[in-house]
Amino acid sequence: MSLANLTPSPGFEDWLPVEYKDLVNEGPYFREKKPKVSDMGKFKEILEEHPMCAGCAMTLFIRLTFIGLPNPEHSIIVGTAGCGRLAISQASIPFIYGNYGDTNAVASGLKHGLDIRFPNQPKDVLVMAGDGGLIDIGFQQLMHSWFRKEKFTTIMLDNEVYGNTGGQESGMTQHGKILKMAPRGKTGDKIDALGLAKVAGVDYIARIAPTNPSRVARTVRRAVLVAREIGSAYIQAYTSCNIEYAIPTPEVMQDAFDVEKERYGFEEIISDRAKEYLKEIEKKDKKK
Amino acid sequence: MSDQQAVKVAPPPGKPDDWVPAGDLQEVVDPHWFFHEAPRETVFITGSEAAREAIRRANVDCAISYPITPQSETMQQCGYLYDEGYIKDYYRGEEEIGVMSAVGGASRAGVRSLTATSGPGLMRGMEAISSWPGARTPLVLLNMCRVINTPLAIQPDNIEISFLLNTGILHLHAEHQQDFYDYSLAAFLVSEEVDVTLPCVVSVDGFFVTHARGHVSMQDEKYKIPPRDGWRSAVPAMDNENPPARISRDAPIQKSNFISYHMHASWQQEVFAAVQRSAKYFKRYIGDQIEVVNPGAEEMIIASGSCVSQAREAVRQSEEAGREVGLVKIKTVRPFPTQQLIEAVKGAKRILIPEFNQAGWLHQNVCSALIGHTQAQIAPGPRVYGGMTMPTELVLDWLEEFRKPNPSFTF
Ligand SMILES: Cc1ncc(C[n+]2csc(CCOP(=O)(O)OP(=O)(O)O)c2C)c(N)n1
Ligand code: SF4
């Protein structure tokens, strides 16, 4: 997208809401130097208002993801049913909301189509969906997009539960947890999605909790850049559901720190070719 | 003119450095000239081959496939067309929900998109398929009809068409190889019209048409129809070249409140209005939505697909026997040609509707179109299914029975 597409015609500007004007003048688009997490509050973010539960860690993660996008003006998000889309769809970025579980197939077709139409302009496609949406109903499409080495980023918003339908166990729920539809505790283990990504040959894999905002933004940026040039990218983010896991709102961040320490530590698994590529880019970034 | 960016890319693996995609050597021609004036040559080919030849000339950007009998033939031929450079991108998807979702994704990118399937594949992909019209994704699905399980059969039977009728998808039903060729090309052009912007299914009765040979008169393969212009559509492509579409942004649409009810309702109304608007574009390429043989006859057969051919033979044999029987061929199942049908059967006293399926979806559609507009009696058959053929004698027997004061079938 060119900034001209976003810029109101002369004469109309006065009539537009201040939010829109801010987005054009103070947004993250088309900036030589992208605003950082530490600049939050000083620029107009792509996502601000949202209808998710107060204190929901997923919202924080989504907000940071948008800050991490290397080129928001050329990014398209594919989502699906689940809590996350309530916020994602309100961002100033095209959002495809398909059927539950279809994200990675839709993103595959979309990416192929965009590559045909814009061979000179990389278009970054990102899937952002819940754990149920990706590992249960969307499992086959998730795995096959990885096997085909589709060049887009998949972000799992892993709250370890079906949040949007009111708290049922998912494939990413931990063993033994008592949740709706698992009245005697979950029988299977939490699915090792990171291991599956590794087996499928995903070039950039990261596990992360939203405890370090700059790290979230950097991880998203890395994933998107690898997906642009090298192959598939996968980020699995712990984004607790304070409602279904009964985490008091003021303790949401403490929970994130605790879970991170216990079993969700930051980890990157990067293929050699992706490492090489990131090294190049990050060297150039430093020079700037 | 194409909106795609021109770019010099390295040849694909296995191709010489000076490889030029065959599609780049074709000449883009005016669709009207292509359909109505371009010289044609007649060949004797199967329905699957007719589809391949249509696709060769259709300037397809992205084809996504998954095998199923009897469709595989065409979609693997698409693979060869891709390899030769007639199609820009092609892959085999994981299964039909994946394929139908992906082809919708490709269409959202603004490129000309194609897939094909048959009975069970269609049913598996149904959730994705039924979402295409609401997402306003122009694309073409070739549907080579076959029985839906169970008990297992892979034989022709077009029951699956009934599941598509109320989705808001445009739908043509080809009688023979020639139709399959012409309709497939028309489908792309019509589905991509701005005030249509809808997917289009072209159904054909499997085996009877896909695997049998027939005469097809085709334009030279050096021609192709104009490419899809991704900038021209009722909703913007999801390419981030426009500010985000409000349909996916506004909070009220996502909530259960009166605004969301109205939004969904008016969106659906618009989809179905667009189906109606497509009629004028179909007319440009395939003529009237119906073909009428012996207009004004007291006995009329109404049919679609390969049943039309059986009905034509019944009409001919009746004529030999000194009886005039008329025939209405329905070309566009959606939009359904209600007004034309009412006109076409004005003089009819008896209407027979032969079908290749158990449910009688065409019978139901004809009855709801004609109710209050005809005095004719409408027979619910004959119907064959599960792979059976429809002998002309069966149609003639039903006509014979129909003439009795108290025919053995009920209405
Ligand atoms: C085909 C289909 N099946 C089921 C649903 C119901 N559904 C909507 S959201 C949802 C749960 C989402 O859970 P998850 O993907 O983990 O995301 P979260 O809400 O936890 O963020 C379900 C099951 C649906 N919309 N479509
Ligand atoms: S239900 Fe859970 S995941 Fe969903 S918005 Fe509320 S806190 Fe967040």
mmCIF file of C-alpha atoms in Angstrom, chain B residues 24-349:
data_model
loop_
_atom_site.group_PDB
_atom_site.id
_atom_site.type_symbol
_atom_site.label_atom_id
_atom_site.label_comp_id
_atom_site.label_asym_id
_atom_site.label_seq_id
_atom_site.Cartn_x
_atom_site.Cartn_y
_atom_site.Cartn_z
ATOM 1 C CA ASP B 24 3.352 -15.625 -22.356
ATOM 2 C CA LEU B 25 3.316 -16.548 -26.049
ATOM 3 C CA GLN B 26 -0.473 -16.512 -26.224
ATOM 4 C CA GLU B 27 -2.293 -13.441 -27.412
ATOM 5 C CA VAL B 28 -4.858 -11.830 -25.124
ATOM 6 C CA VAL B 29 -8.005 -11.241 -27.140
ATOM 7 C CA ASP B 30 -11.347 -9.567 -26.627
ATOM 8 C CA PRO B 31 -13.711 -12.085 -24.969
ATOM 9 C CA HIS B 32 -16.607 -11.243 -27.281
ATOM 10 C CA TRP B 33 -14.466 -11.801 -30.361
ATOM 11 C CA PHE B 34 -13.051 -14.954 -28.796
ATOM 12 C CA PHE B 35 -16.471 -16.452 -28.106
ATOM 13 C CA HIS B 36 -18.372 -15.385 -31.188
ATOM 14 C CA GLU B 37 -16.013 -14.529 -34.030
ATOM 15 C CA ALA B 38 -12.693 -16.308 -33.583
ATOM 16 C CA PRO B 39 -12.305 -19.194 -36.035
ATOM 17 C CA ARG B 40 -12.944 -22.562 -34.391
ATOM 18 C CA GLU B 41 -11.769 -26.020 -35.262
ATOM 19 C CA THR B 42 -13.720 -29.122 -34.282
ATOM 20 C CA VAL B 43 -11.982 -31.958 -32.473
ATOM 21 C CA PHE B 44 -13.243 -35.207 -30.964
ATOM 22 C CA ILE B 45 -12.195 -35.273 -27.301
ATOM 23 C CA THR B 46 -13.340 -36.296 -23.822
ATOM 24 C CA GLY B 47 -14.992 -33.890 -21.404
ATOM 25 C CA SER B 48 -11.852 -33.895 -19.259
ATOM 26 C CA GLU B 49 -9.813 -32.925 -22.289
ATOM 27 C CA ALA B 50 -12.336 -30.223 -23.163
ATOM 28 C CA ALA B 51 -11.857 -28.798 -19.670
ATOM 29 C CA ARG B 52 -8.086 -28.883 -20.125
ATOM 30 C CA GLU B 53 -8.371 -26.991 -23.419
ATOM 31 C CA ALA B 54 -10.636 -24.399 -21.826
ATOM 32 C CA ILE B 55 -8.163 -23.928 -18.979
ATOM 33 C CA ARG B 56 -5.302 -23.576 -21.478
ATOM 34 C CA ARG B 57 -7.093 -20.550 -22.939
ATOM 35 C CA ALA B 58 -8.413 -19.187 -19.635
ATOM 36 C CA ASN B 59 -5.322 -17.300 -18.436
ATOM 37 C CA VAL B 60 -5.436 -18.979 -15.020
ATOM 38 C CA ASP B 61 -3.077 -17.676 -12.356
ATOM 39 C CA CYS B 62 -3.406 -20.262 -9.619
ATOM 40 C CA ALA B 63 -4.796 -23.802 -9.692
ATOM 41 C CA ILE B 64 -4.953 -25.923 -6.558
ATOM 42 C CA SER B 65 -5.748 -29.610 -6.883
ATOM 43 C CA TYR B 66 -6.630 -32.734 -4.983
ATOM 44 C CA PRO B 67 -7.281 -36.055 -6.712
ATOM 45 C CA ILE B 68 -10.680 -37.716 -6.959
ATOM 46 C CA THR B 69 -12.283 -39.847 -9.642
ATOM 47 C CA PRO B 70 -13.511 -38.726 -12.181
ATOM 48 C CA GLN B 71 -11.979 -35.276 -11.763
ATOM 49 C CA SER B 72 -8.306 -36.254 -11.419
ATOM 50 C CA GLU B 73 -7.838 -36.458 -15.142
ATOM 51 C CA THR B 74 -8.408 -32.717 -15.536
ATOM 52 C CA MET B 75 -6.528 -31.524 -12.467
ATOM 53 C CA GLN B 76 -3.460 -33.549 -13.306
ATOM 54 C CA GLN B 77 -3.657 -32.141 -16.831
ATOM 55 C CA CYS B 78 -3.625 -28.750 -15.125
ATOM 56 C CA GLY B 79 -0.287 -29.819 -13.672
ATOM 57 C CA TYR B 80 1.061 -30.273 -17.172
ATOM 58 C CA LEU B 81 -0.412 -26.946 -18.254
ATOM 59 C CA TYR B 82 1.410 -25.369 -15.313
ATOM 60 C CA ASP B 83 4.612 -27.098 -16.293
ATOM 61 C CA GLU B 84 4.275 -25.720 -19.812
ATOM 62 C CA GLY B 85 3.583 -22.250 -18.436
ATOM 63 C CA TYR B 86 -0.104 -21.847 -19.213
ATOM 64 C CA ILE B 87 -0.916 -21.608 -15.491
ATOM 65 C CA LYS B 88 1.310 -19.470 -13.274
ATOM 66 C CA ASP B 89 1.099 -21.443 -10.050
ATOM 67 C CA TYR B 90 -0.162 -24.885 -9.127
ATOM 68 C CA TYR B 91 0.029 -27.270 -6.218
ATOM 69 C CA ARG B 92 -1.637 -30.325 -4.746
ATOM 70 C CA GLY B 93 -3.306 -29.427 -1.491
ATOM 71 C CA GLU B 94 -3.700 -31.553 1.631
ATOM 72 C CA GLU B 95 -7.375 -32.476 1.072
ATOM 73 C CA GLU B 96 -10.534 -30.691 0.032
ATOM 74 C CA ILE B 97 -11.179 -28.428 3.031
ATOM 75 C CA GLY B 98 -7.622 -27.268 2.619
ATOM 76 C CA VAL B 99 -7.958 -26.891 -1.140
ATOM 77 C CA MET B 100 -11.268 -25.053 -1.049
ATOM 78 C CA SER B 101 -9.958 -22.733 1.678
ATOM 79 C CA ALA B 102 -6.723 -22.132 -0.217
ATOM 80 C CA VAL B 103 -8.380 -21.388 -3.524
ATOM 81 C CA GLY B 104 -10.530 -18.854 -1.663
ATOM 82 C CA GLY B 105 -7.302 -17.400 -0.271
ATOM 83 C CA ALA B 106 -5.802 -17.148 -3.746
ATOM 84 C CA SER B 107 -8.902 -15.418 -5.048
ATOM 85 C CA ARG B 108 -8.721 -12.931 -2.177
ATOM 86 C CA ALA B 109 -5.228 -12.042 -3.391
ATOM 87 C CA GLY B 110 -6.868 -10.871 -6.627
ATOM 88 C CA VAL B 111 -5.670 -13.609 -8.980
ATOM 89 C CA ARG B 112 -7.646 -15.918 -11.261
ATOM 90 C CA SER B 113 -8.116 -19.120 -9.298
ATOM 91 C CA LEU B 114 -9.303 -22.593 -10.202
ATOM 92 C CA THR B 115 -9.975 -25.942 -8.662
ATOM 93 C CA ALA B 116 -12.056 -29.011 -9.464
ATOM 94 C CA THR B 117 -13.642 -31.832 -7.517
ATOM 95 C CA SER B 118 -16.333 -34.513 -7.486
ATOM 96 C CA GLY B 119 -19.109 -35.656 -5.087
ATOM 97 C CA PRO B 120 -17.318 -36.673 -1.876
ATOM 98 C CA GLY B 121 -14.601 -34.051 -2.372
ATOM 99 C CA LEU B 122 -17.242 -31.398 -2.773
ATOM 100 C CA MET B 123 -18.959 -32.535 0.410
ATOM 101 C CA ARG B 124 -15.691 -32.512 2.334
ATOM 102 C CA GLY B 125 -14.906 -28.998 1.172
ATOM 103 C CA MET B 126 -18.441 -27.772 1.717
ATOM 104 C CA GLU B 127 -17.849 -25.491 4.715
ATOM 105 C CA ALA B 128 -15.184 -23.617 2.792
ATOM 106 C CA ILE B 129 -17.158 -23.664 -0.460
ATOM 107 C CA SER B 130 -20.286 -22.261 1.136
ATOM 108 C CA SER B 131 -18.243 -19.349 2.477
ATOM 109 C CA TRP B 132 -16.894 -18.260 -0.908
ATOM 110 C CA PRO B 133 -19.878 -16.126 -1.963
ATOM 111 C CA GLY B 134 -20.020 -14.203 1.324
ATOM 112 C CA ALA B 135 -16.310 -13.549 1.029
ATOM 113 C CA ARG B 136 -16.977 -12.371 -2.563
ATOM 114 C CA THR B 137 -14.291 -14.543 -4.063
ATOM 115 C CA PRO B 138 -14.512 -14.886 -7.828
ATOM 116 C CA LEU B 139 -13.104 -18.288 -8.769
ATOM 117 C CA VAL B 140 -14.085 -21.337 -10.762
ATOM 118 C CA LEU B 141 -14.815 -24.817 -9.464
ATOM 119 C CA LEU B 142 -15.253 -27.524 -12.059
ATOM 120 C CA ASN B 143 -17.484 -30.189 -10.581
ATOM 121 C CA MET B 144 -17.429 -33.581 -12.256
ATOM 122 C CA CYS B 145 -20.476 -35.120 -10.605
ATOM 123 C CA ARG B 146 -20.389 -38.518 -8.974
ATOM 124 C CA VAL B 147 -22.325 -40.377 -6.326
ATOM 125 C CA ILE B 148 -21.954 -39.269 -2.719
ATOM 126 C CA ASN B 149 -21.054 -42.127 -0.335
ATOM 127 C CA THR B 150 -22.444 -44.461 1.066
ATOM 128 C CA PRO B 151 -22.602 -47.266 -0.028
ATOM 129 C CA LEU B 152 -19.489 -46.539 -1.967
ATOM 130 C CA ALA B 153 -19.872 -45.842 -5.640
ATOM 131 C CA ILE B 154 -17.855 -43.758 -8.015
ATOM 132 C CA GLN B 155 -20.505 -43.629 -10.684
ATOM 133 C CA PRO B 156 -22.226 -40.600 -12.170
ATOM 134 C CA ASP B 157 -25.176 -39.074 -10.327
ATOM 135 C CA ASN B 158 -25.543 -35.360 -9.715
ATOM 136 C CA ILE B 159 -27.067 -35.281 -6.232
ATOM 137 C CA GLU B 160 -24.204 -33.047 -5.056
ATOM 138 C CA ILE B 161 -25.566 -30.156 -7.090
ATOM 139 C CA SER B 162 -28.476 -29.934 -4.652
ATOM 140 C CA PHE B 163 -26.086 -29.014 -1.850
ATOM 141 C CA LEU B 164 -24.781 -26.008 -3.756
ATOM 142 C CA LEU B 165 -28.077 -24.469 -4.785
ATOM 143 C CA ASN B 166 -28.632 -22.206 -1.798
ATOM 144 C CA THR B 167 -25.110 -20.980 -1.255
ATOM 145 C CA GLY B 168 -25.083 -17.916 -3.514
ATOM 146 C CA ILE B 169 -22.701 -19.595 -5.946
ATOM 147 C CA LEU B 170 -23.231 -19.217 -9.690
ATOM 148 C CA HIS B 171 -23.823 -22.595 -11.256
ATOM 149 C CA LEU B 172 -23.822 -23.872 -14.821
ATOM 150 C CA HIS B 173 -24.701 -27.428 -15.777
ATOM 151 C CA ALA B 174 -23.034 -28.636 -18.974
ATOM 152 C CA GLU B 175 -24.870 -30.999 -21.295
ATOM 153 C CA HIS B 176 -21.858 -32.249 -23.228
ATOM 154 C CA GLN B 177 -18.168 -31.742 -23.933
ATOM 155 C CA GLN B 178 -18.803 -28.577 -25.949
ATOM 156 C CA ASP B 179 -20.749 -26.982 -23.114
ATOM 157 C CA PHE B 180 -18.076 -27.945 -20.617
ATOM 158 C CA TYR B 181 -15.501 -26.164 -22.758
ATOM 159 C CA ASP B 182 -17.553 -23.004 -23.363
ATOM 160 C CA TYR B 183 -19.108 -22.769 -19.904
ATOM 161 C CA SER B 184 -15.753 -23.102 -18.145
ATOM 162 C CA LEU B 185 -14.351 -20.138 -20.045
ATOM 163 C CA ALA B 186 -17.511 -18.076 -19.555
ATOM 164 C CA ALA B 187 -17.452 -18.901 -15.843
ATOM 165 C CA PHE B 188 -14.192 -17.023 -15.273
ATOM 166 C CA LEU B 189 -15.343 -13.962 -17.169
ATOM 167 C CA VAL B 190 -18.712 -13.702 -15.453
ATOM 168 C CA SER B 191 -17.541 -14.456 -11.928
ATOM 169 C CA GLU B 192 -15.001 -11.641 -12.137
ATOM 170 C CA GLU B 193 -17.431 -8.949 -13.323
ATOM 171 C CA VAL B 194 -17.421 -6.158 -10.732
ATOM 172 C CA ASP B 195 -21.131 -6.275 -9.993
ATOM 173 C CA VAL B 196 -20.981 -10.059 -9.740
ATOM 174 C CA THR B 197 -17.737 -10.875 -7.857
ATOM 175 C CA LEU B 198 -18.875 -14.392 -7.012
ATOM 176 C CA PRO B 199 -17.566 -17.934 -7.408
ATOM 177 C CA CYS B 200 -18.916 -20.050 -10.246
ATOM 178 C CA VAL B 201 -19.320 -23.813 -10.378
ATOM 179 C CA VAL B 202 -19.477 -25.599 -13.707
ATOM 180 C CA SER B 203 -20.966 -29.042 -13.174
ATOM 181 C CA VAL B 204 -20.860 -31.861 -15.651
ATOM 182 C CA ASP B 205 -22.129 -35.409 -15.294
ATOM 183 C CA GLY B 206 -19.090 -37.569 -14.566
ATOM 184 C CA PHE B 207 -18.029 -40.354 -16.938
ATOM 185 C CA PHE B 208 -20.949 -39.805 -19.337
ATOM 186 C CA VAL B 209 -19.252 -36.575 -20.343
ATOM 187 C CA THR B 210 -15.844 -36.484 -18.640
ATOM 188 C CA HIS B 211 -14.677 -39.828 -20.000
ATOM 189 C CA ALA B 212 -16.655 -40.032 -23.231
ATOM 190 C CA ARG B 213 -15.654 -38.289 -26.427
ATOM 191 C CA GLY B 214 -17.675 -35.701 -28.197
ATOM 192 C CA HIS B 215 -17.203 -32.985 -30.782
ATOM 193 C CA VAL B 216 -15.808 -29.757 -29.411
ATOM 194 C CA SER B 217 -15.237 -26.767 -31.573
ATOM 195 C CA MET B 218 -12.421 -24.689 -30.119
ATOM 196 C CA GLN B 219 -10.569 -21.487 -30.840
ATOM 197 C CA ASP B 220 -6.859 -21.633 -31.640
ATOM 198 C CA GLU B 221 -4.704 -22.253 -28.585
ATOM 199 C CA LYS B 222 -2.641 -19.180 -29.421
ATOM 200 C CA TYR B 223 -5.430 -17.080 -27.916
ATOM 201 C CA LYS B 224 -6.360 -16.528 -24.307
ATOM 202 C CA ILE B 225 -8.980 -14.465 -22.546
ATOM 203 C CA PRO B 226 -7.885 -11.314 -20.660
ATOM 204 C CA PRO B 227 -6.386 -11.856 -17.216
ATOM 205 C CA ARG B 228 -8.234 -11.138 -14.007
ATOM 206 C CA ASP B 229 -7.748 -7.574 -12.955
ATOM 207 C CA GLY B 230 -7.334 -7.744 -9.193
ATOM 208 C CA TRP B 231 -8.271 -4.091 -8.791
ATOM 209 C CA ARG B 232 -11.724 -4.560 -10.276
ATOM 210 C CA SER B 233 -14.093 -6.208 -7.846
ATOM 211 C CA ALA B 234 -16.984 -5.524 -5.536
ATOM 212 C CA VAL B 235 -14.768 -5.813 -2.476
ATOM 213 C CA PRO B 236 -11.079 -4.962 -2.385
ATOM 214 C CA ALA B 237 -8.530 -7.733 -2.716
ATOM 215 C CA MET B 238 -6.809 -8.605 0.551
ATOM 216 C CA ASP B 239 -3.515 -7.239 -0.688
ATOM 217 C CA ASN B 240 -3.075 -4.283 1.655
ATOM 218 C CA GLU B 241 -3.259 -1.890 -1.271
ATOM 219 C CA ASN B 242 -6.389 -0.361 0.232
ATOM 220 C CA PRO B 243 -7.210 0.799 3.707
ATOM 221 C CA PRO B 244 -8.659 -2.197 5.564
ATOM 222 C CA ALA B 245 -12.184 -3.155 4.536
ATOM 223 C CA ARG B 246 -14.750 -2.202 7.138
ATOM 224 C CA ILE B 247 -16.468 -5.570 6.976
ATOM 225 C CA SER B 248 -13.629 -7.077 8.926
ATOM 226 C CA ARG B 249 -13.052 -4.115 11.187
ATOM 227 C CA ASP B 250 -16.225 -2.838 12.691
ATOM 228 C CA ALA B 251 -16.829 -4.136 16.149
ATOM 229 C CA PRO B 252 -20.641 -4.328 15.918
ATOM 230 C CA ILE B 253 -20.440 -6.840 13.099
ATOM 231 C CA GLN B 254 -18.692 -9.275 15.340
ATOM 232 C CA LYS B 255 -21.153 -9.029 18.141
ATOM 233 C CA SER B 256 -24.620 -10.419 18.463
ATOM 234 C CA ASN B 257 -26.656 -7.258 18.249
ATOM 235 C CA PHE B 258 -29.147 -5.706 15.882
ATOM 236 C CA ILE B 259 -26.413 -4.091 13.798
ATOM 237 C CA SER B 260 -24.789 -7.439 13.182
ATOM 238 C CA TYR B 261 -28.141 -8.966 12.228
ATOM 239 C CA HIS B 262 -28.717 -6.222 9.694
ATOM 240 C CA MET B 263 -25.179 -6.389 8.398
ATOM 241 C CA HIS B 264 -25.363 -10.103 7.788
ATOM 242 C CA ALA B 265 -28.824 -9.895 6.287
ATOM 243 C CA SER B 266 -28.003 -7.092 3.877
ATOM 244 C CA TRP B 267 -24.734 -8.757 2.921
ATOM 245 C CA GLN B 268 -26.602 -11.950 2.058
ATOM 246 C CA GLN B 269 -29.220 -10.002 0.110
ATOM 247 C CA GLU B 270 -26.469 -8.411 -1.916
ATOM 248 C CA VAL B 271 -24.855 -11.799 -2.641
ATOM 249 C CA PHE B 272 -28.124 -13.180 -3.976
ATOM 250 C CA ALA B 273 -28.800 -9.974 -5.930
ATOM 251 C CA ALA B 274 -25.377 -10.375 -7.518
ATOM 252 C CA VAL B 275 -26.364 -13.891 -8.578
ATOM 253 C CA GLN B 276 -29.292 -12.358 -10.476
ATOM 254 C CA ARG B 277 -27.083 -9.666 -12.011
ATOM 255 C CA SER B 278 -24.791 -12.318 -13.482
ATOM 256 C CA ALA B 279 -27.508 -13.367 -15.960
ATOM 257 C CA LYS B 280 -26.793 -10.519 -18.363
ATOM 258 C CA TYR B 281 -23.124 -11.447 -18.508
ATOM 259 C CA PHE B 282 -23.804 -15.146 -19.081
ATOM 260 C CA LYS B 283 -26.012 -14.113 -21.985
ATOM 261 C CA ARG B 284 -23.010 -12.434 -23.606
ATOM 262 C CA TYR B 285 -21.099 -15.665 -23.812
ATOM 263 C CA ILE B 286 -23.465 -18.626 -23.697
ATOM 264 C CA GLY B 287 -26.649 -17.004 -24.953
ATOM 265 C CA ASP B 288 -29.988 -17.377 -23.213
ATOM 266 C CA GLN B 289 -30.127 -19.135 -19.880
ATOM 267 C CA ILE B 290 -32.358 -21.756 -21.489
ATOM 268 C CA GLU B 291 -32.612 -23.381 -24.890
ATOM 269 C CA VAL B 292 -36.081 -24.260 -26.119
ATOM 270 C CA VAL B 293 -36.859 -26.971 -28.674
ATOM 271 C CA ASN B 294 -40.365 -27.000 -30.153
ATOM 272 C CA PRO B 295 -41.705 -24.001 -28.256
ATOM 273 C CA GLY B 296 -45.414 -24.112 -27.582
ATOM 274 C CA ALA B 297 -45.620 -27.919 -27.470
ATOM 275 C CA GLU B 298 -48.250 -29.394 -25.167
ATOM 276 C CA GLU B 299 -45.734 -31.844 -23.760
ATOM 277 C CA MET B 300 -42.505 -30.422 -22.494
ATOM 278 C CA ILE B 301 -39.393 -31.991 -21.029
ATOM 279 C CA ILE B 302 -37.305 -29.800 -18.758
ATOM 280 C CA ALA B 303 -33.765 -30.998 -18.127
ATOM 281 C CA SER B 304 -30.196 -29.995 -17.398
ATOM 282 C CA GLY B 305 -26.820 -31.671 -17.879
ATOM 283 C CA SER B 306 -26.479 -34.866 -19.862
ATOM 284 C CA CYS B 307 -30.193 -35.616 -19.351
ATOM 285 C CA VAL B 308 -30.772 -33.010 -22.026
ATOM 286 C CA SER B 309 -29.109 -35.251 -24.597
ATOM 287 C CA GLN B 310 -31.357 -38.158 -23.642
ATOM 288 C CA ALA B 311 -34.342 -35.834 -23.836
ATOM 289 C CA ARG B 312 -33.295 -34.601 -27.287
ATOM 290 C CA GLU B 313 -33.362 -38.198 -28.511
ATOM 291 C CA ALA B 314 -36.787 -38.713 -26.959
ATOM 292 C CA VAL B 315 -38.008 -35.573 -28.747
ATOM 293 C CA ARG B 316 -36.613 -36.881 -32.051
ATOM 294 C CA GLN B 317 -38.157 -40.327 -31.657
ATOM 295 C CA SER B 318 -41.507 -38.814 -30.678
ATOM 296 C CA GLU B 319 -41.379 -36.665 -33.780
ATOM 297 C CA GLU B 320 -40.786 -39.786 -35.878
ATOM 298 C CA ALA B 321 -43.831 -41.284 -34.252
ATOM 299 C CA GLY B 322 -45.791 -38.190 -35.212
ATOM 300 C CA ARG B 323 -45.942 -36.448 -31.836
ATOM 301 C CA GLU B 324 -44.552 -33.074 -31.003
ATOM 302 C CA VAL B 325 -42.673 -32.951 -27.706
ATOM 303 C CA GLY B 326 -40.855 -29.838 -26.575
ATOM 304 C CA LEU B 327 -37.669 -29.491 -24.544
ATOM 305 C CA VAL B 328 -36.267 -26.810 -22.269
ATOM 306 C CA LYS B 329 -32.575 -27.076 -21.500
ATOM 307 C CA ILE B 330 -31.562 -25.252 -18.331
ATOM 308 C CA LYS B 331 -28.029 -23.946 -18.763
ATOM 309 C CA THR B 332 -27.745 -21.773 -15.668
ATOM 310 C CA VAL B 333 -28.962 -23.573 -12.586
ATOM 311 C CA ARG B 334 -28.011 -20.401 -10.682
ATOM 312 C CA PRO B 335 -29.209 -17.832 -11.526
ATOM 313 C CA PHE B 336 -32.307 -19.940 -12.077
ATOM 314 C CA PRO B 337 -34.100 -18.821 -15.262
ATOM 315 C CA THR B 338 -37.520 -18.409 -13.637
ATOM 316 C CA GLN B 339 -39.040 -15.877 -16.042
ATOM 317 C CA GLN B 340 -37.754 -17.589 -19.172
ATOM 318 C CA LEU B 341 -39.083 -20.880 -17.925
ATOM 319 C CA ILE B 342 -42.542 -19.464 -17.259
ATOM 320 C CA GLU B 343 -42.617 -18.126 -20.824
ATOM 321 C CA ALA B 344 -41.227 -21.308 -22.349
ATOM 322 C CA VAL B 345 -43.884 -23.627 -20.906
ATOM 323 C CA LYS B 346 -46.880 -21.335 -21.406
ATOM 324 C CA GLY B 347 -48.640 -23.727 -23.780
ATOM 325 C CA ALA B 348 -47.691 -26.892 -21.932
ATOM 326 C CA LYS B 349 -50.210 -29.345 -20.440
#
